CSV table of C-alpha atoms in Angstrom, one decimal:
chain,number,residue,atom,x,y,z
A,273,GLU,CA,40.1,91.8,63.1
A,274,ALA,CA,40.8,88.1,63.0
A,275,GLY,CA,38.6,85.9,60.8
A,276,VAL,CA,37.0,82.6,61.5
A,277,VAL,CA,39.6,80.1,62.6
A,278,GLN,CA,39.3,76.4,61.9
A,279,SER,CA,41.6,73.5,62.7
A,280,PRO,CA,42.9,71.2,61.5
A,281,ARG,CA,43.1,72.3,57.9
A,282,TYR,CA,43.5,68.8,56.6
A,283,LYS,CA,42.7,65.4,58.1
A,284,ILE,CA,43.1,61.9,56.7
A,285,ILE,CA,41.6,59.0,58.7
A,286,GLU,CA,40.5,55.5,58.1
A,287,LYS,CA,36.8,54.6,57.9
A,288,LYS,CA,35.2,53.8,61.2
A,289,GLN,CA,37.6,56.1,63.1
A,290,PRO,CA,36.4,59.2,64.9
A,291,VAL,CA,37.3,62.8,63.9
A,292,ALA,CA,36.7,66.2,65.3
A,293,PHE,CA,36.9,69.7,63.8
A,294,TRP,CA,37.2,72.9,65.8
A,295,CYS,CA,36.0,76.4,64.9
A,296,ASN,CA,36.5,79.8,66.6
A,297,PRO,CA,34.2,82.4,65.1
A,298,ILE,CA,34.8,86.1,64.7
A,299,SER,CA,34.7,87.8,68.1
A,300,GLY,CA,31.2,89.1,68.9
A,301,HIS,CA,29.4,86.9,66.3
A,302,ASN,CA,26.7,85.1,68.1
A,303,THR,CA,25.6,82.9,65.2
A,304,LEU,CA,27.8,80.0,64.1
A,305,TYR,CA,27.2,77.6,61.2
A,306,TRP,CA,28.7,74.3,60.1
A,307,TYR,CA,28.6,73.5,56.4
A,308,ARG,CA,29.7,70.5,54.4
A,309,GLN,CA,31.0,71.0,50.9
A,310,ASN,CA,31.2,67.9,48.7
A,311,LEU,CA,33.5,67.9,45.7
A,312,GLY,CA,32.1,70.0,42.9
A,313,GLN,CA,29.1,71.2,45.0
A,314,GLY,CA,28.2,74.3,47.0
A,315,PRO,CA,28.2,74.2,50.8
A,316,GLU,CA,25.2,72.7,52.6
A,317,LEU,CA,24.2,73.7,56.1
A,318,LEU,CA,24.6,71.0,58.7
A,319,ILE,CA,23.8,73.0,61.9
A,320,ARG,CA,23.3,76.5,63.0
A,321,TYR,CA,23.9,77.9,66.5
A,322,GLU,CA,22.6,81.0,68.1
A,323,ASN,CA,24.8,81.5,71.1
A,324,GLU,CA,25.0,78.0,72.6
A,325,GLU,CA,21.6,76.8,71.3
A,326,ALA,CA,21.4,74.7,68.2
A,327,VAL,CA,18.4,76.3,66.4
A,328,ASP,CA,18.6,74.4,63.1
A,329,ASP,CA,20.1,70.9,63.0
A,330,SER,CA,17.7,69.3,60.5
A,331,GLN,CA,20.4,68.4,58.1
A,332,LEU,CA,22.8,67.0,60.6
A,333,PRO,CA,23.1,63.1,60.4
A,334,LYS,CA,22.5,62.6,64.0
A,335,ASP,CA,23.4,58.9,64.0
A,336,ARG,CA,27.1,59.7,63.6
A,337,PHE,CA,27.5,63.5,63.7
A,338,SER,CA,27.4,65.6,66.8
A,339,ALA,CA,28.2,69.2,67.5
A,340,GLU,CA,28.6,71.4,70.5
A,341,ARG,CA,29.1,75.1,71.2
A,342,LEU,CA,29.8,75.4,74.9
A,343,LYS,CA,29.7,78.9,76.3
A,344,GLY,CA,28.5,80.2,73.0
A,345,VAL,CA,31.9,80.9,71.5
A,346,ASP,CA,33.9,78.2,69.8
A,347,SER,CA,32.4,75.0,68.5
A,348,THR,CA,33.4,71.4,67.8
A,349,LEU,CA,31.9,69.1,65.1
A,350,LYS,CA,32.5,65.4,65.6
A,351,ILE,CA,32.0,62.4,63.3
A,352,GLN,CA,31.9,58.9,64.9
A,353,PRO,CA,32.4,56.6,63.1
A,354,ALA,CA,33.5,58.2,59.8
A,355,GLU,CA,32.4,56.7,56.5
A,356,LEU,CA,33.9,57.0,53.1
A,357,GLY,CA,31.1,59.3,52.0
A,358,ASP,CA,32.0,61.8,54.7
A,359,SER,CA,35.1,62.9,52.7
A,360,ALA,CA,34.4,66.6,52.1
A,361,VAL,CA,35.4,70.1,53.2
A,362,TYR,CA,33.8,71.2,56.4
A,363,LEU,CA,33.3,74.9,56.6
A,364,CYS,CA,32.5,77.0,59.6
A,365,ALA,CA,31.0,80.4,59.3
A,366,SER,CA,29.7,83.1,61.7
A,367,SER,CA,27.5,86.1,61.6
A,368,THR,CA,26.4,88.8,64.0
A,369,ASP,CA,22.7,88.1,64.3
A,370,GLY,CA,20.6,85.1,63.6
A,371,GLN,CA,17.2,86.7,64.0
A,372,GLY,CA,15.0,87.8,61.1
A,373,ASN,CA,16.7,88.3,57.8
A,374,PRO,CA,19.9,86.6,56.8
A,375,TYR,CA,23.1,88.5,57.5
A,376,GLU,CA,26.5,88.3,56.0
A,377,GLN,CA,28.2,85.1,56.9
A,378,TYR,CA,32.0,85.0,57.2
A,379,PHE,CA,33.6,81.7,56.4
A,380,GLY,CA,36.7,80.0,57.7
A,381,PRO,CA,39.2,78.2,55.4
A,382,GLY,CA,37.6,74.9,56.1
A,383,THR,CA,38.9,71.4,57.1
A,384,ARG,CA,39.4,69.0,54.2
A,385,LEU,CA,38.6,65.5,55.4
A,386,THR,CA,39.6,62.4,53.5
A,387,VAL,CA,38.3,59.1,54.7
A,388,THR,CA,40.2,56.1,53.4
B,41,ALA,CA,11.6,73.8,47.4
B,42,GLN,CA,14.1,76.5,47.3
B,43,SER,CA,17.0,76.0,44.9
B,44,VAL,CA,19.8,77.8,43.1
B,45,THR,CA,21.0,76.9,39.6
B,46,GLN,CA,24.3,77.9,38.1
B,47,PRO,CA,24.1,76.6,34.5
B,48,ASP,CA,27.8,76.9,33.8
B,49,ILE,CA,30.1,74.5,35.5
B,50,HIS,CA,33.3,75.9,33.9
B,51,ILE,CA,34.0,79.1,32.1
B,52,THR,CA,37.2,80.2,30.5
B,53,VAL,CA,37.9,83.8,29.6
B,54,SER,CA,40.9,85.8,28.4
B,55,GLU,CA,42.4,88.3,30.7
B,56,GLY,CA,40.8,91.7,30.0
B,57,ALA,CA,37.7,90.2,28.6
B,58,SER,CA,34.3,90.8,30.2
B,59,LEU,CA,32.6,88.2,32.3
B,60,GLU,CA,29.0,87.2,33.1
B,61,LEU,CA,28.2,84.3,35.4
B,62,ARG,CA,24.6,83.1,35.4
B,63,CYS,CA,22.5,82.4,38.5
B,64,ASN,CA,18.8,81.4,38.6
B,65,TYR,CA,16.9,80.8,41.8
B,66,SER,CA,13.6,79.3,42.9
B,67,TYR,CA,12.1,80.8,46.0
B,68,GLY,CA,8.5,81.9,46.7
B,69,ALA,CA,9.2,84.9,48.8
B,70,THR,CA,11.4,88.0,48.2
B,71,PRO,CA,14.9,86.6,47.9
B,72,TYR,CA,18.0,87.7,49.6
B,73,LEU,CA,20.8,87.0,47.0
B,74,PHE,CA,24.5,86.6,47.4
B,75,TRP,CA,27.6,85.9,45.4
B,76,TYR,CA,30.6,84.3,47.1
B,77,VAL,CA,34.1,83.6,45.7
B,78,GLN,CA,36.3,80.7,46.8
B,79,SER,CA,39.9,80.5,45.9
B,80,PRO,CA,41.7,77.2,46.2
B,81,GLY,CA,42.2,76.1,49.8
B,82,GLN,CA,40.3,79.2,51.0
B,83,GLY,CA,37.0,79.8,52.6
B,84,LEU,CA,34.2,81.7,50.8
B,85,GLN,CA,34.4,85.4,50.6
B,86,LEU,CA,31.3,87.6,50.1
B,87,LEU,CA,31.5,89.5,46.8
B,88,LEU,CA,28.1,91.3,47.0
B,89,LYS,CA,24.6,90.9,48.2
B,90,TYR,CA,21.1,92.1,47.3
B,91,PHE,CA,18.4,92.6,50.0
B,92,SER,CA,16.2,95.2,48.4
B,93,GLY,CA,16.2,98.5,46.5
B,94,ASP,CA,18.4,99.2,43.5
B,95,THR,CA,18.5,96.0,41.5
B,96,LEU,CA,22.0,96.6,40.3
B,97,VAL,CA,24.4,96.1,43.2
B,98,GLN,CA,28.1,96.8,43.3
B,99,GLY,CA,30.5,94.6,45.1
B,100,ILE,CA,34.2,94.2,45.9
B,101,LYS,CA,36.9,93.6,43.3
B,102,GLY,CA,35.0,95.4,40.6
B,103,PHE,CA,32.1,92.9,40.4
B,104,GLU,CA,28.5,93.8,40.0
B,105,ALA,CA,25.2,91.8,39.8
B,106,GLU,CA,21.8,92.6,38.6
B,107,PHE,CA,18.6,91.2,40.2
B,108,LYS,CA,15.9,90.5,37.6
B,109,ARG,CA,12.7,89.3,39.4
B,110,SER,CA,10.9,88.5,36.1
B,111,GLN,CA,13.7,86.1,35.2
B,112,SER,CA,14.5,84.9,38.7
B,113,SER,CA,18.1,85.7,38.0
B,114,PHE,CA,21.0,87.3,39.7
B,115,ASN,CA,23.9,87.3,37.2
B,116,LEU,CA,27.4,88.4,38.2
B,117,ARG,CA,29.4,90.6,35.9
B,118,LYS,CA,32.8,92.2,35.6
B,119,PRO,CA,33.8,94.4,32.7
B,120,SER,CA,37.5,93.3,32.6
B,121,VAL,CA,38.7,90.1,34.2
B,122,HIS,CA,42.1,89.9,35.9
B,123,TRP,CA,44.2,86.7,36.2
B,124,SER,CA,43.6,86.8,40.0
B,125,ASP,CA,39.9,86.4,39.4
B,126,ALA,CA,40.4,82.7,38.6
B,127,ALA,CA,38.4,80.9,41.4
B,128,GLU,CA,35.1,79.2,42.0
B,129,TYR,CA,32.0,81.4,42.3
B,130,PHE,CA,28.9,80.5,44.2
B,131,CYS,CA,25.5,82.1,44.0
B,132,ALA,CA,23.3,81.7,47.1
B,133,VAL,CA,19.7,82.6,48.1
B,134,GLY,CA,19.0,83.5,51.7
B,135,LEU,CA,15.9,82.3,53.3
B,136,SER,CA,14.1,84.9,55.4
B,137,GLY,CA,11.6,84.6,58.1
B,138,GLY,CA,14.0,83.6,60.9
B,139,TYR,CA,15.6,80.8,59.0
B,140,ASN,CA,18.8,82.7,58.3
B,141,LYS,CA,19.8,79.9,55.9
B,142,LEU,CA,21.8,80.1,52.7
B,143,ILE,CA,21.1,77.8,49.8
B,144,PHE,CA,24.1,77.6,47.5
B,145,GLY,CA,24.3,76.7,43.8
B,146,ALA,CA,26.9,74.1,42.7
B,147,GLY,CA,29.3,76.8,41.6
B,148,THR,CA,31.0,78.0,38.5
B,149,ARG,CA,34.7,77.5,38.1
B,150,LEU,CA,36.4,80.4,36.3
B,151,ALA,CA,39.7,80.0,34.5
B,152,VAL,CA,41.5,83.1,33.1
B,153,HIS,CA,43.8,82.8,30.1
B,154,PRO,CA,46.7,85.3,29.9
């Protein structure tokens, strides 16, 4: 089966510009996650969706970050305006069930963002 | 607060040598524990997981890990390392109770010498 698909793989933008990342989860996975991975660090959760509902966005910087998951399938993460500190790899993951215990999360290859 | 510590930032081993990557966690409840591997330019791939039961768990690619509650540890081991194992390894603790959230350590970068 196809894995988690993300695009673009790389993005270079100037500060104050907007940027968007797209993720298509594994078919049938109702839970979708966006993580940010800073250089030399492990991933940190930004937002989790169960179907089309954002159930955990406590770590999402809402002044400049937004996300949507219309129709409960693919998702878009947006940054506007981008800052130098936003340079990182943005990972998308999906899993089959967000209720109760954690389940296996399948990760996409990520989008490496460089803000200059 | 929940946290995961991977004490070794970089480890270098010779091909064919044994490997142990350390992981310590801080979590008040019964932990769900994971090891992921990330090759350059790739996403994270699940190596193995511990939810309950046997404290020695087997994973893919010949890896195993042992959960030791008394030491709050979940160390990853492999008896004989291959050059293709060079990658970054992340330990994670899963928060239960509906949070379905993974807390990752900072990772250990493994280099393999021929």
